[in-house]
Tab-separated table of C-alpha atoms in Angstrom:
chain	number	residue	atom	x	y	z
A	27	MET	CA	8.255	17.547	-21.991
A	28	THR	CA	7.016	20.596	-19.847
A	29	THR	CA	3.748	20.966	-18.429
A	30	THR	CA	1.557	24.010	-17.521
A	31	HIS	CA	-0.337	22.405	-14.687
A	32	PRO	CA	-0.447	24.604	-11.713
A	33	VAL	CA	1.450	23.611	-8.975
A	34	PRO	CA	-0.199	23.873	-5.596
A	35	ALA	CA	1.000	26.400	-2.994
A	36	PHE	CA	1.679	23.648	-0.454
A	37	VAL	CA	4.378	22.487	-2.441
A	38	GLY	CA	7.967	24.173	-2.083
A	39	THR	CA	8.550	25.001	1.492
A	40	ALA	CA	9.588	23.433	4.506
A	41	LYS	CA	7.139	21.051	6.083
A	42	HIS	CA	7.323	20.150	9.639
A	43	ASN	CA	5.844	17.588	12.126
A	44	LEU	CA	2.396	17.469	13.535
A	45	ILE	CA	2.629	16.657	16.988
A	46	GLY	CA	0.099	16.665	19.316
A	47	GLY	CA	-1.805	19.435	17.131
A	48	ARG	CA	1.190	21.619	16.640
A	49	TRP	CA	3.191	21.742	13.675
A	50	VAL	CA	7.133	21.448	14.456
A	51	PRO	CA	10.410	20.862	13.467
A	52	ALA	CA	12.684	17.881	13.940
A	53	ALA	CA	14.183	18.346	17.264
A	54	SER	CA	17.609	18.239	15.543
A	55	GLY	CA	17.126	20.934	13.128
A	56	GLU	CA	17.588	18.928	10.175
A	57	THR	CA	15.978	18.331	6.983
A	58	ILE	CA	15.342	16.372	4.128
A	59	ASP	CA	15.139	17.226	0.745
A	60	VAL	CA	11.900	16.399	-1.382
A	61	VAL	CA	12.724	15.704	-4.700
A	62	ASN	CA	10.228	15.718	-7.879
A	63	PRO	CA	11.267	12.520	-9.626
A	64	ALA	CA	9.955	13.862	-12.918
A	65	THR	CA	12.848	16.404	-12.657
A	66	GLY	CA	15.225	15.470	-10.552
A	67	ALA	CA	14.343	19.105	-8.865
A	68	THR	CA	14.371	19.926	-5.472
A	69	MET	CA	10.929	20.974	-4.108
A	70	GLY	CA	11.461	21.772	-0.514
A	71	THR	CA	12.423	19.966	2.622
A	72	ILE	CA	10.592	17.405	5.368
A	73	ALA	CA	11.882	17.081	8.876
A	74	ALA	CA	14.809	14.605	9.425
A	75	SER	CA	13.176	13.376	12.665
A	76	GLY	CA	14.803	10.958	15.229
A	77	ALA	CA	14.004	9.364	18.621
A	78	ALA	CA	13.335	12.794	20.329
A	79	ASP	CA	10.507	13.290	17.819
A	80	VAL	CA	8.981	9.797	17.789
A	81	GLU	CA	8.922	10.358	21.998
A	82	ALA	CA	7.257	13.532	21.480
A	83	ALA	CA	4.661	12.081	19.097
A	84	VAL	CA	4.058	8.848	21.366
A	85	ALA	CA	3.598	10.685	24.302
A	86	ALA	CA	1.071	13.163	22.889
A	87	ALA	CA	-0.701	10.461	21.216
A	88	ARG	CA	-1.091	8.317	24.825
A	89	THR	CA	-2.345	11.776	26.169
A	90	ALA	CA	-4.960	11.806	23.715
A	91	PHE	CA	-5.710	8.087	24.302
A	92	GLU	CA	-6.411	8.502	27.801
A	93	GLY	CA	-8.013	11.819	27.527
A	94	GLU	CA	-11.029	13.453	26.019
A	95	TRP	CA	-11.010	10.977	22.878
A	96	SER	CA	-11.414	8.090	25.133
A	97	ARG	CA	-14.949	9.244	25.930
A	98	TRP	CA	-15.813	10.122	22.285
A	99	THR	CA	-19.261	7.977	21.100
A	100	PRO	CA	-19.197	6.137	18.180
A	101	HIS	CA	-21.858	8.488	16.614
A	102	GLN	CA	-19.451	11.214	17.120
A	103	ARG	CA	-16.653	9.106	15.735
A	104	ARG	CA	-18.443	8.408	12.483
A	105	SER	CA	-19.464	12.116	12.415
A	106	LEU	CA	-15.734	13.085	12.197
A	107	ILE	CA	-14.568	10.619	9.551
A	108	LEU	CA	-17.575	11.908	7.317
A	109	ARG	CA	-16.360	15.528	7.974
A	110	VAL	CA	-12.995	14.327	7.168
A	111	HIS	CA	-14.503	12.405	3.982
A	112	ASP	CA	-16.010	15.708	2.923
A	113	LEU	CA	-13.486	17.532	3.208
A	114	VAL	CA	-10.738	15.382	1.596
A	115	LEU	CA	-13.100	15.070	-1.200
A	116	GLU	CA	-13.723	18.954	-1.452
A	117	ASN	CA	-9.434	18.946	-1.818
A	118	PHE	CA	-8.843	16.075	-3.621
A	119	GLU	CA	-7.513	17.593	-6.862
A	120	GLU	CA	-4.816	19.356	-4.593
A	121	LEU	CA	-3.963	16.325	-3.268
A	122	ALA	CA	-3.446	14.219	-6.300
A	123	THR	CA	-1.455	17.048	-7.811
A	124	ILE	CA	0.819	16.780	-4.736
A	125	GLU	CA	1.155	12.976	-5.236
A	126	THR	CA	1.935	13.006	-8.455
A	127	LEU	CA	4.498	15.994	-7.847
A	128	ASP	CA	6.082	13.752	-4.909
A	129	MET	CA	6.060	10.070	-6.217
A	130	GLY	CA	5.485	10.224	-9.848
A	131	ALA	CA	2.666	8.678	-10.380
A	132	PRO	CA	0.625	10.102	-13.475
A	133	LEU	CA	-2.424	12.594	-12.702
A	134	THR	CA	-4.746	9.807	-14.577
A	135	ARG	CA	-3.796	7.577	-11.715
A	136	THR	CA	-3.668	9.921	-8.897
A	137	ARG	CA	-6.989	11.644	-9.691
A	138	GLY	CA	-8.421	8.290	-10.405
A	139	LEU	CA	-7.777	7.358	-6.447
A	140	ARG	CA	-10.872	9.574	-5.585
A	141	GLU	CA	-13.770	7.404	-5.764
A	142	TRP	CA	-11.552	4.590	-3.760
A	143	THR	CA	-10.708	7.312	-1.157
A	144	SER	CA	-14.235	7.921	-0.876
A	145	GLN	CA	-15.289	4.163	-0.229
A	146	VAL	CA	-12.347	3.880	2.535
A	147	LEU	CA	-13.588	6.318	4.308
A	148	GLN	CA	-17.077	5.585	4.190
A	149	PHE	CA	-16.363	1.852	5.219
A	150	PHE	CA	-14.334	2.966	8.481
A	151	ALA	CA	-17.048	5.263	9.175
A	152	SER	CA	-19.379	2.213	9.476
A	153	GLN	CA	-17.100	0.514	11.389
A	154	VAL	CA	-17.265	2.549	14.612
A	155	ASP	CA	-19.417	-0.188	16.247
A	156	ALA	CA	-16.970	-2.642	16.160
A	157	GLY	CA	-16.584	-2.646	19.849
A	158	THR	CA	-20.027	-3.303	20.197
A	159	ALA	CA	-20.545	-5.668	23.295
A	160	SER	CA	-22.186	-8.992	23.439
A	161	THR	CA	-23.809	-11.230	25.679
A	162	PRO	CA	-22.477	-14.770	25.025
A	163	PRO	CA	-24.067	-18.061	26.893
A	164	ASN	CA	-22.001	-19.583	29.532
A	165	SER	CA	-21.700	-22.907	30.735
A	166	LEU	CA	-20.907	-21.648	34.546
A	167	PRO	CA	-22.748	-23.123	37.590
A	168	GLY	CA	-24.977	-20.519	39.170
A	169	ASP	CA	-26.260	-17.500	37.618
A	170	PHE	CA	-23.702	-15.349	35.758
A	171	LEU	CA	-23.938	-12.750	33.211
A	172	THR	CA	-21.055	-12.955	30.672
A	173	LEU	CA	-20.381	-9.734	28.839
A	174	ARG	CA	-17.647	-9.467	26.147
A	175	TYR	CA	-16.277	-6.200	24.677
A	176	ARG	CA	-13.384	-4.998	21.831
A	177	GLU	CA	-11.830	-2.256	23.493
A	178	PRO	CA	-9.010	-0.041	21.600
A	179	VAL	CA	-5.263	-1.769	21.801
A	180	GLY	CA	-3.957	2.075	22.460
A	181	VAL	CA	-1.037	4.065	20.202
A	182	VAL	CA	-0.787	2.739	16.985
A	183	GLY	CA	2.895	3.226	14.508
A	184	GLY	CA	1.878	3.156	11.314
A	185	ILE	CA	4.725	2.659	8.816
A	186	ILE	CA	4.105	3.467	5.431
A	187	PRO	CA	5.825	3.032	1.710
A	188	TRP	CA	6.417	5.558	-1.064
A	189	ASN	CA	4.471	3.806	-3.982
A	190	GLY	CA	0.897	4.814	-2.650
A	191	PRO	CA	0.965	6.939	0.259
A	192	LEU	CA	-2.227	8.892	-0.217
A	193	ILE	CA	-3.597	5.238	-0.058
A	194	GLY	CA	-1.720	4.302	2.709
A	195	LEU	CA	-2.150	6.521	5.214
A	196	TRP	CA	-6.086	5.545	5.357
A	197	TRP	CA	-5.057	1.906	6.752
A	198	ILE	CA	-3.603	3.682	9.820
A	199	PHE	CA	-5.951	6.400	10.163
A	200	GLY	CA	-9.081	4.892	9.235
A	201	PRO	CA	-9.253	2.124	11.945
A	202	ALA	CA	-7.994	4.324	14.517
A	203	LEU	CA	-10.307	6.995	14.051
A	204	ALA	CA	-13.084	4.598	13.873
A	205	THR	CA	-12.101	2.462	16.548
A	206	GLY	CA	-10.902	4.973	19.035
A	207	CYS	CA	-6.998	4.353	18.729
A	208	THR	CA	-4.283	7.243	18.139
A	209	ALA	CA	-1.708	7.275	15.555
A	210	VAL	CA	1.595	7.665	14.916
A	211	LEU	CA	2.537	7.676	11.267
A	212	LYS	CA	6.116	7.452	9.455
A	213	PRO	CA	5.556	7.936	6.084
A	214	ALA	CA	8.812	7.253	3.557
A	215	GLU	CA	11.009	9.493	3.462
A	216	ASP	CA	10.835	9.942	-0.621
A	217	ALA	CA	7.085	10.474	-0.485
A	218	SER	CA	5.572	12.574	2.459
A	219	LEU	CA	4.038	15.462	1.216
A	220	SER	CA	0.612	14.126	0.507
A	221	VAL	CA	0.249	12.606	3.842
A	222	LEU	CA	1.259	16.004	5.490
A	223	ARG	CA	-1.531	17.855	3.535
A	224	VAL	CA	-4.119	14.996	4.830
A	225	ALA	CA	-2.936	15.919	8.181
A	226	GLU	CA	-3.514	19.228	7.842
A	227	LEU	CA	-7.116	18.426	6.577
A	228	LEU	CA	-7.498	16.058	9.413
A	229	THR	CA	-7.049	18.625	11.689
A	230	GLU	CA	-9.185	21.281	9.955
A	231	ALA	CA	-11.852	18.808	9.986
A	232	GLY	CA	-11.964	18.446	14.277
A	233	VAL	CA	-10.022	15.606	15.068
A	234	PRO	CA	-8.544	16.524	18.390
A	235	ASP	CA	-5.111	17.275	19.111
A	236	GLY	CA	-2.645	13.891	19.423
A	237	VAL	CA	-5.207	11.885	18.068
A	238	VAL	CA	-3.087	11.819	14.740
A	239	ASN	CA	0.439	12.612	14.618
A	240	VAL	CA	3.068	12.643	11.629
A	241	VAL	CA	6.693	12.176	12.139
A	242	THR	CA	8.959	12.122	9.095
A	243	GLY	CA	12.460	10.963	8.570
A	244	TYR	CA	14.651	8.017	7.609
A	245	GLY	CA	13.588	4.661	8.501
A	246	LYS	CA	16.948	3.919	10.409
A	247	ASP	CA	16.120	7.002	12.556
A	248	ALA	CA	12.181	7.707	12.964
A	249	GLY	CA	11.041	4.236	11.656
A	250	ALA	CA	13.204	2.180	13.824
A	251	ALA	CA	12.453	4.371	17.367
A	252	LEU	CA	8.807	3.940	16.219
A	253	ALA	CA	9.057	0.393	16.167
A	254	GLU	CA	10.676	-0.078	19.067
A	255	HIS	CA	9.250	2.295	21.278
A	256	PRO	CA	7.555	0.830	24.482
A	257	GLY	CA	4.442	3.592	24.364
A	258	VAL	CA	3.353	1.895	20.964
A	259	ASP	CA	1.036	-0.736	21.337
A	260	ARG	CA	0.701	-2.089	17.741
A	261	ILE	CA	2.722	-1.525	14.575
A	262	ALA	CA	0.999	-1.691	10.648
A	263	PHE	CA	3.859	-1.784	8.585
A	264	THR	CA	4.064	-2.219	4.860
A	265	GLY	CA	7.851	-2.490	3.212
A	266	SER	CA	10.488	-4.933	2.741
A	267	VAL	CA	10.833	-8.419	4.183
A	268	GLY	CA	14.379	-7.349	5.755
A	269	THR	CA	12.716	-4.232	7.665
A	270	ALA	CA	9.789	-6.181	8.671
A	271	GLN	CA	12.317	-8.914	10.548
A	272	THR	CA	13.768	-6.159	12.429
A	273	ILE	CA	10.797	-4.654	13.434
A	274	VAL	CA	9.232	-8.614	14.541
A	275	ARG	CA	12.495	-8.456	16.170
A	276	ALA	CA	11.867	-5.144	17.908
A	277	SER	CA	8.188	-5.783	18.961
A	278	ALA	CA	9.315	-8.640	21.712
A	279	GLY	CA	10.233	-5.309	23.863
A	280	ASN	CA	6.340	-4.832	24.894
A	281	MET	CA	4.943	-7.420	22.780
A	282	LYS	CA	3.587	-5.233	20.439
A	283	ARG	CA	1.018	-6.647	17.815
A	284	LEU	CA	1.877	-6.583	14.531
A	285	GLN	CA	0.356	-6.075	10.799
A	286	LEU	CA	2.994	-6.713	7.996
A	287	GLU	CA	2.496	-6.243	4.623
A	288	LEU	CA	5.566	-6.928	2.466
A	289	GLY	CA	7.276	-7.690	-0.930
A	290	GLY	CA	5.764	-10.037	-3.789
A	291	LYS	CA	6.795	-11.500	-6.776
A	292	SER	CA	3.363	-12.337	-7.780
A	293	PRO	CA	2.106	-14.916	-10.358
A	294	ASP	CA	-0.431	-14.223	-13.606
A	295	ILE	CA	-1.383	-17.251	-15.624
A	296	VAL	CA	-2.594	-16.742	-18.957
A	297	PHE	CA	-4.225	-19.803	-20.385
A	298	ALA	CA	-4.135	-20.902	-24.114
A	299	ASP	CA	-8.376	-20.385	-24.030
A	300	ALA	CA	-7.506	-17.001	-22.454
A	301	ASP	CA	-9.348	-14.039	-24.312
A	302	LEU	CA	-5.957	-12.609	-25.358
A	303	ASP	CA	-7.754	-9.029	-26.177
A	304	LEU	CA	-8.315	-9.043	-22.404
A	305	ALA	CA	-5.285	-10.986	-20.887
A	306	VAL	CA	-2.785	-8.782	-23.124
A	307	PRO	CA	-3.542	-5.798	-21.517
A	308	GLY	CA	-4.711	-6.875	-18.510
A	309	ALA	CA	-1.484	-8.826	-17.509
A	310	ALA	CA	0.700	-5.989	-18.885
A	311	MET	CA	-0.986	-3.299	-16.528
A	312	GLY	CA	-0.591	-5.825	-13.661
A	313	VAL	CA	2.944	-5.348	-13.944
A	314	TYR	CA	3.619	-1.802	-15.473
A	315	THR	CA	0.713	0.086	-13.018
A	316	ASN	CA	2.444	2.784	-11.162
A	317	SER	CA	5.829	2.086	-13.176
A	318	GLY	CA	5.795	-1.564	-11.634
A	319	GLN	CA	6.160	0.170	-7.703
A	320	VAL	CA	3.231	-2.151	-6.657
A	321	CYS	CA	3.629	-4.997	-4.045
A	322	VAL	CA	1.058	-7.350	-6.018
A	323	ALA	CA	2.266	-6.775	-9.287
A	324	GLY	CA	2.170	-10.162	-11.506
A	325	THR	CA	5.330	-9.768	-12.709
A	326	ARG	CA	6.100	-13.566	-13.181
A	327	ILE	CA	3.124	-13.929	-16.100
A	328	PHE	CA	3.098	-17.752	-16.868
A	329	VAL	CA	1.762	-18.230	-20.658
A	330	GLN	CA	0.970	-21.442	-21.440
A	331	ARG	CA	3.181	-23.164	-24.487
A	332	SER	CA	1.080	-23.276	-27.160
A	333	ILE	CA	0.289	-19.459	-27.188
A	334	HIS	CA	3.414	-18.138	-25.652
A	335	ASP	CA	4.972	-16.549	-29.128
A	336	GLU	CA	1.712	-14.581	-29.936
A	337	PHE	CA	1.283	-13.746	-25.911
A	338	VAL	CA	5.143	-12.409	-26.278
A	339	SER	CA	4.520	-10.669	-29.460
A	340	ARG	CA	1.239	-8.862	-28.732
A	341	MET	CA	2.447	-7.717	-25.207
A	342	ALA	CA	5.778	-6.233	-26.445
A	343	GLU	CA	3.413	-4.490	-29.239
A	344	PHE	CA	1.255	-3.026	-26.570
A	345	THR	CA	3.907	-2.415	-24.103
A	346	GLN	CA	5.410	-0.087	-27.161
A	347	THR	CA	2.159	1.942	-27.267
A	348	ILE	CA	2.350	3.019	-23.361
A	349	ARG	CA	3.056	6.820	-22.707
A	350	VAL	CA	5.829	7.383	-20.250
A	351	GLY	CA	6.452	10.857	-19.136
A	352	ASP	CA	6.198	13.608	-16.674
A	353	GLY	CA	2.888	12.616	-14.249
A	354	LEU	CA	1.656	16.400	-15.122
A	355	ASP	CA	1.381	15.532	-18.291
A	356	PRO	CA	-2.192	14.475	-19.254
A	357	ASN	CA	-0.768	12.325	-21.815
A	358	SER	CA	1.514	10.251	-19.652
A	359	GLN	CA	0.065	6.517	-18.278
A	360	LEU	CA	3.410	5.816	-16.697
A	361	GLY	CA	5.755	8.210	-14.898
A	362	PRO	CA	8.972	8.039	-13.505
A	363	LEU	CA	10.302	5.712	-10.625
A	364	ILE	CA	10.503	7.407	-7.149
A	365	SER	CA	14.350	8.105	-7.081
A	366	GLN	CA	17.827	7.576	-8.647
A	367	ARG	CA	18.158	4.986	-6.234
A	368	GLN	CA	15.167	2.621	-7.430
A	369	LEU	CA	16.340	3.519	-10.978
A	370	ASP	CA	19.957	1.941	-10.799
A	371	ARG	CA	18.188	-0.870	-9.068
A	372	VAL	CA	15.959	-2.017	-11.639
A	373	LEU	CA	18.308	-0.702	-14.489
A	374	ASN	CA	20.690	-3.586	-12.639
A	375	TYR	CA	18.067	-6.263	-12.624
A	376	ILE	CA	17.406	-5.265	-16.173
A	377	ASP	CA	21.170	-5.959	-17.156
A	378	ILE	CA	20.884	-9.118	-15.184
A	379	GLY	CA	18.011	-10.280	-16.795
A	380	SER	CA	19.524	-9.276	-20.512
A	381	GLY	CA	22.179	-12.227	-19.588
A	382	GLU	CA	19.471	-14.469	-18.291
A	383	ALA	CA	16.137	-14.257	-21.059
A	384	GLU	CA	15.307	-12.899	-24.394
A	385	LEU	CA	14.622	-9.101	-23.742
A	386	VAL	CA	12.019	-8.204	-26.613
A	387	SER	CA	11.090	-4.734	-25.455
A	388	GLY	CA	12.269	-1.832	-23.497
A	389	GLY	CA	14.946	-2.060	-21.310
A	390	LYS	CA	16.762	1.340	-21.198
A	391	ARG	CA	16.337	4.257	-19.182
A	392	LEU	CA	14.845	7.268	-21.042
A	393	ASP	CA	16.649	9.647	-22.377
A	394	GLY	CA	15.986	13.687	-24.081
A	395	ASP	CA	13.770	16.070	-22.181
A	396	ARG	CA	13.155	13.204	-19.693
A	397	ALA	CA	17.178	12.360	-18.909
A	398	SER	CA	16.967	14.331	-15.749
A	399	GLY	CA	14.008	12.352	-14.354
A	400	PHE	CA	14.077	8.646	-13.263
A	401	PHE	CA	12.235	6.954	-16.183
A	402	VAL	CA	12.723	3.898	-17.506
A	403	GLU	CA	10.923	2.059	-20.592
A	404	PRO	CA	8.199	-0.758	-19.607
A	405	THR	CA	10.429	-3.898	-20.317
A	406	VAL	CA	9.344	-7.419	-21.413
A	407	PHE	CA	11.901	-10.332	-21.112
A	408	ALA	CA	10.420	-14.049	-22.619
A	409	SER	CA	11.672	-17.518	-22.605
A	410	ALA	CA	12.525	-17.312	-19.089
A	411	THR	CA	12.400	-19.859	-16.545
A	412	ASN	CA	11.268	-19.444	-12.831
A	413	GLU	CA	14.876	-20.210	-11.460
A	414	MET	CA	16.225	-16.743	-12.725
A	415	THR	CA	17.245	-13.871	-11.139
A	416	ILE	CA	14.613	-11.643	-12.357
A	417	ALA	CA	11.726	-14.413	-11.828
A	418	GLN	CA	12.683	-14.627	-7.965
A	419	GLU	CA	13.758	-11.273	-6.888
A	420	GLU	CA	11.104	-8.590	-6.299
A	421	ILE	CA	12.311	-5.949	-8.869
A	422	PHE	CA	9.793	-3.279	-7.975
A	423	GLY	CA	10.166	-1.409	-11.560
A	424	PRO	CA	8.334	-2.021	-14.605
A	425	VAL	CA	9.666	-5.259	-15.721
A	426	ALA	CA	7.496	-8.378	-16.903
A	427	THR	CA	8.928	-12.097	-17.057
A	428	VAL	CA	7.122	-14.409	-19.228
A	429	ILE	CA	7.901	-17.842	-18.601
A	430	PRO	CA	6.244	-20.815	-20.307
A	431	PHE	CA	3.901	-23.989	-18.950
A	432	ASP	CA	2.429	-27.192	-20.367
A	433	ASP	CA	-0.408	-27.808	-18.152
A	434	ILE	CA	-2.530	-26.700	-14.788
A	435	ASP	CA	-0.303	-28.771	-12.545
A	436	GLU	CA	3.104	-27.128	-13.690
A	437	ALA	CA	1.436	-24.163	-13.745
A	438	LEU	CA	0.768	-24.243	-10.049
A	439	ARG	CA	4.049	-25.828	-9.038
A	440	LEU	CA	6.060	-22.870	-10.659
A	441	ALA	CA	3.449	-20.163	-9.125
A	442	ASN	CA	3.901	-21.327	-5.585
A	443	ALA	CA	7.740	-22.164	-6.022
A	444	THR	CA	8.500	-18.467	-4.639
A	445	PRO	CA	9.028	-17.729	-0.970
A	446	TYR	CA	6.821	-14.819	-1.549
A	447	GLY	CA	2.546	-15.357	-1.240
A	448	LEU	CA	0.809	-11.744	-1.826
A	449	ALA	CA	-1.426	-12.103	-4.809
A	450	GLY	CA	-2.083	-14.043	-8.160
A	451	GLY	CA	-4.000	-13.877	-11.141
A	452	VAL	CA	-5.644	-15.949	-13.879
A	453	TRP	CA	-6.785	-15.491	-17.366
A	454	THR	CA	-9.339	-18.479	-18.773
A	455	ARG	CA	-12.921	-18.451	-20.287
A	456	ASP	CA	-13.292	-22.142	-18.294
A	457	LEU	CA	-14.738	-22.170	-14.847
A	458	SER	CA	-13.167	-25.250	-13.700
A	459	THR	CA	-9.658	-24.191	-14.390
A	460	ALA	CA	-10.050	-20.723	-12.749
A	461	HIS	CA	-11.673	-22.668	-9.763
A	462	LYS	CA	-8.842	-24.762	-9.484
A	463	VAL	CA	-5.996	-22.500	-10.280
A	464	SER	CA	-7.243	-19.588	-8.280
A	465	ARG	CA	-7.603	-21.995	-5.038
A	466	GLY	CA	-4.345	-23.465	-5.981
A	467	ILE	CA	-2.365	-20.496	-5.929
A	468	ASN	CA	-0.918	-19.821	-2.612
A	469	ALA	CA	-1.774	-16.182	-1.857
A	470	GLY	CA	-4.022	-13.839	-0.011
A	471	THR	CA	-5.474	-12.319	-3.217
A	472	VAL	CA	-6.278	-13.959	-6.846
A	473	TRP	CA	-8.185	-12.419	-9.660
A	474	VAL	CA	-9.665	-13.805	-12.444
A	475	ASN	CA	-9.625	-12.029	-15.727
A	476	CYS	CA	-8.857	-9.034	-13.958
A	477	TYR	CA	-6.064	-7.820	-11.906
A	478	GLY	CA	-5.287	-5.354	-9.330
A	479	ILE	CA	-8.807	-4.157	-8.392
A	480	LEU	CA	-9.527	-3.697	-4.658
A	481	ASP	CA	-12.560	-3.202	-2.876
A	482	PRO	CA	-11.778	-1.760	0.710
A	483	SER	CA	-14.639	-3.464	2.566
A	484	VAL	CA	-13.147	-6.693	1.576
A	485	GLY	CA	-9.594	-6.282	2.266
A	486	PHE	CA	-6.117	-7.928	1.465
A	487	GLY	CA	-2.989	-9.459	3.000
A	488	GLY	CA	-0.651	-12.270	2.298
A	489	THR	CA	1.042	-15.348	3.084
A	490	LYS	CA	4.577	-17.098	3.655
A	491	MET	CA	7.144	-13.878	2.933
A	492	SER	CA	4.717	-11.438	2.172
A	493	GLY	CA	3.585	-10.866	5.527
A	494	TYR	CA	0.628	-11.263	8.043
A	495	GLY	CA	-2.611	-9.526	9.019
A	496	TRP	CA	-5.245	-8.246	7.160
A	497	LYS	CA	-5.492	-4.512	5.405
A	498	GLY	CA	-9.656	-3.558	5.062
A	499	GLY	CA	-12.458	-5.358	6.286
A	500	ARG	CA	-13.760	-5.984	9.412
A	501	GLU	CA	-10.797	-8.242	10.505
A	502	HIS	CA	-8.688	-5.145	10.079
A	503	VAL	CA	-10.680	-2.719	12.253
A	504	GLU	CA	-10.805	-5.655	14.839
A	505	SER	CA	-7.133	-5.915	15.058
A	506	TYR	CA	-7.656	-2.063	16.325
A	507	LEU	CA	-9.261	-3.985	19.354
A	508	TYR	CA	-8.587	-6.324	22.044
A	509	PRO	CA	-11.319	-8.601	23.739
A	510	LYS	CA	-12.331	-8.305	27.003
A	511	ALA	CA	-14.570	-10.866	28.962
A	512	VAL	CA	-16.517	-9.792	31.805
A	513	TYR	CA	-18.473	-12.237	34.117
A	514	MET	CA	-20.597	-10.716	36.394
A	515	ASN	CA	-22.380	-12.832	39.348
A	516	LEU	CA	-26.205	-12.409	39.791
A	517	GLY	CA	-26.655	-14.990	42.597
């Protein structure tokens, strides 16, 4: 379907890196095409950066860290973040449209990030005192004063994925601005435009040259160079387990601090006493939100056997009402997948699932006026087992696998039978069941009678192969600082 929504002037031109306050092309001169996933059309280019560009960005970040920025007071940093807050919100309609064009999410979703963005920026503005000194008592003989500080770690490298850059960038820039660190951010090559536009707004708001830098390019080139760089003190990465393992090995060179948010195959458990009017759409959108391209997606839906058939029937009926289309169409509820590569991956998993379980809804690429985009129908597989490929491997697409269970013990055993531990959900009217199951799921975040909500002041993280480190909350800010103790002899 064609739309008449205006395209921002920012889209459609060649985009460069932000390094040391200047916009510069890749040292090699090479570029990467920016593709609209709803149409398959090229919208412009970004820089295809490599090691030389990362070297320049890290050097700029180090210069800024050791320069004037190190003398900024907490009040100055707070005021800066609040200026960023106001400028970003003033331009949020443009940012939402850029995000929709670049990675496909419907405007209903990207516009909905406005309030969350306001919350996350206000939260980080409130955290500028995280490095405040304390005077803990000591047990030393004599007269000693003990001071304890938290100091900024230095240059932070951020590598974020394509499924939500307008969210992901703040997990890097927010704590860097709050603590006095500097940052070099490498967005995914499939979705960099919203990050680059935000970087423009940051400079306009008065962020000093070199405090934030953006280098675009492929992970194997720019991402690898950033992870390996000896001048980077901390890496924050969101992405695949395999890439994270490479980053862990690369961090050994200078013992970088790491924060890793990785994959998930999250369980969403529906008990027989659940309110199905709430649980069916809640569990379905726990899978399909952002076309299933969400790390915490509850793609393994465990349903108590006595209601399995009813749940599957109602979920299939609900799924068929979801409107899939161009994100600029105000009627679209789900957009395309990010790329042809991701579409091929998801369709391959659907083929595998069709040989393992019962396909009850969806399962096909959309044709007609959406054939040029990377659209796939939201899909439901039922009567599955937890050992099936579609129940064990992260698909990262709108594919739900419904698995029956009999009692709480079996539900927990199946839910935890995965290498991942990012998130989980529980649907029940029984408070005792809610407590037992939410405590029993091995995951960093568990939702009860809801799914996918997030308060940036609380944060989230994973366990097992879903990574380590915390995003949001005081813990996130303090991970950008290192502790220092000072002993003063007063005798």
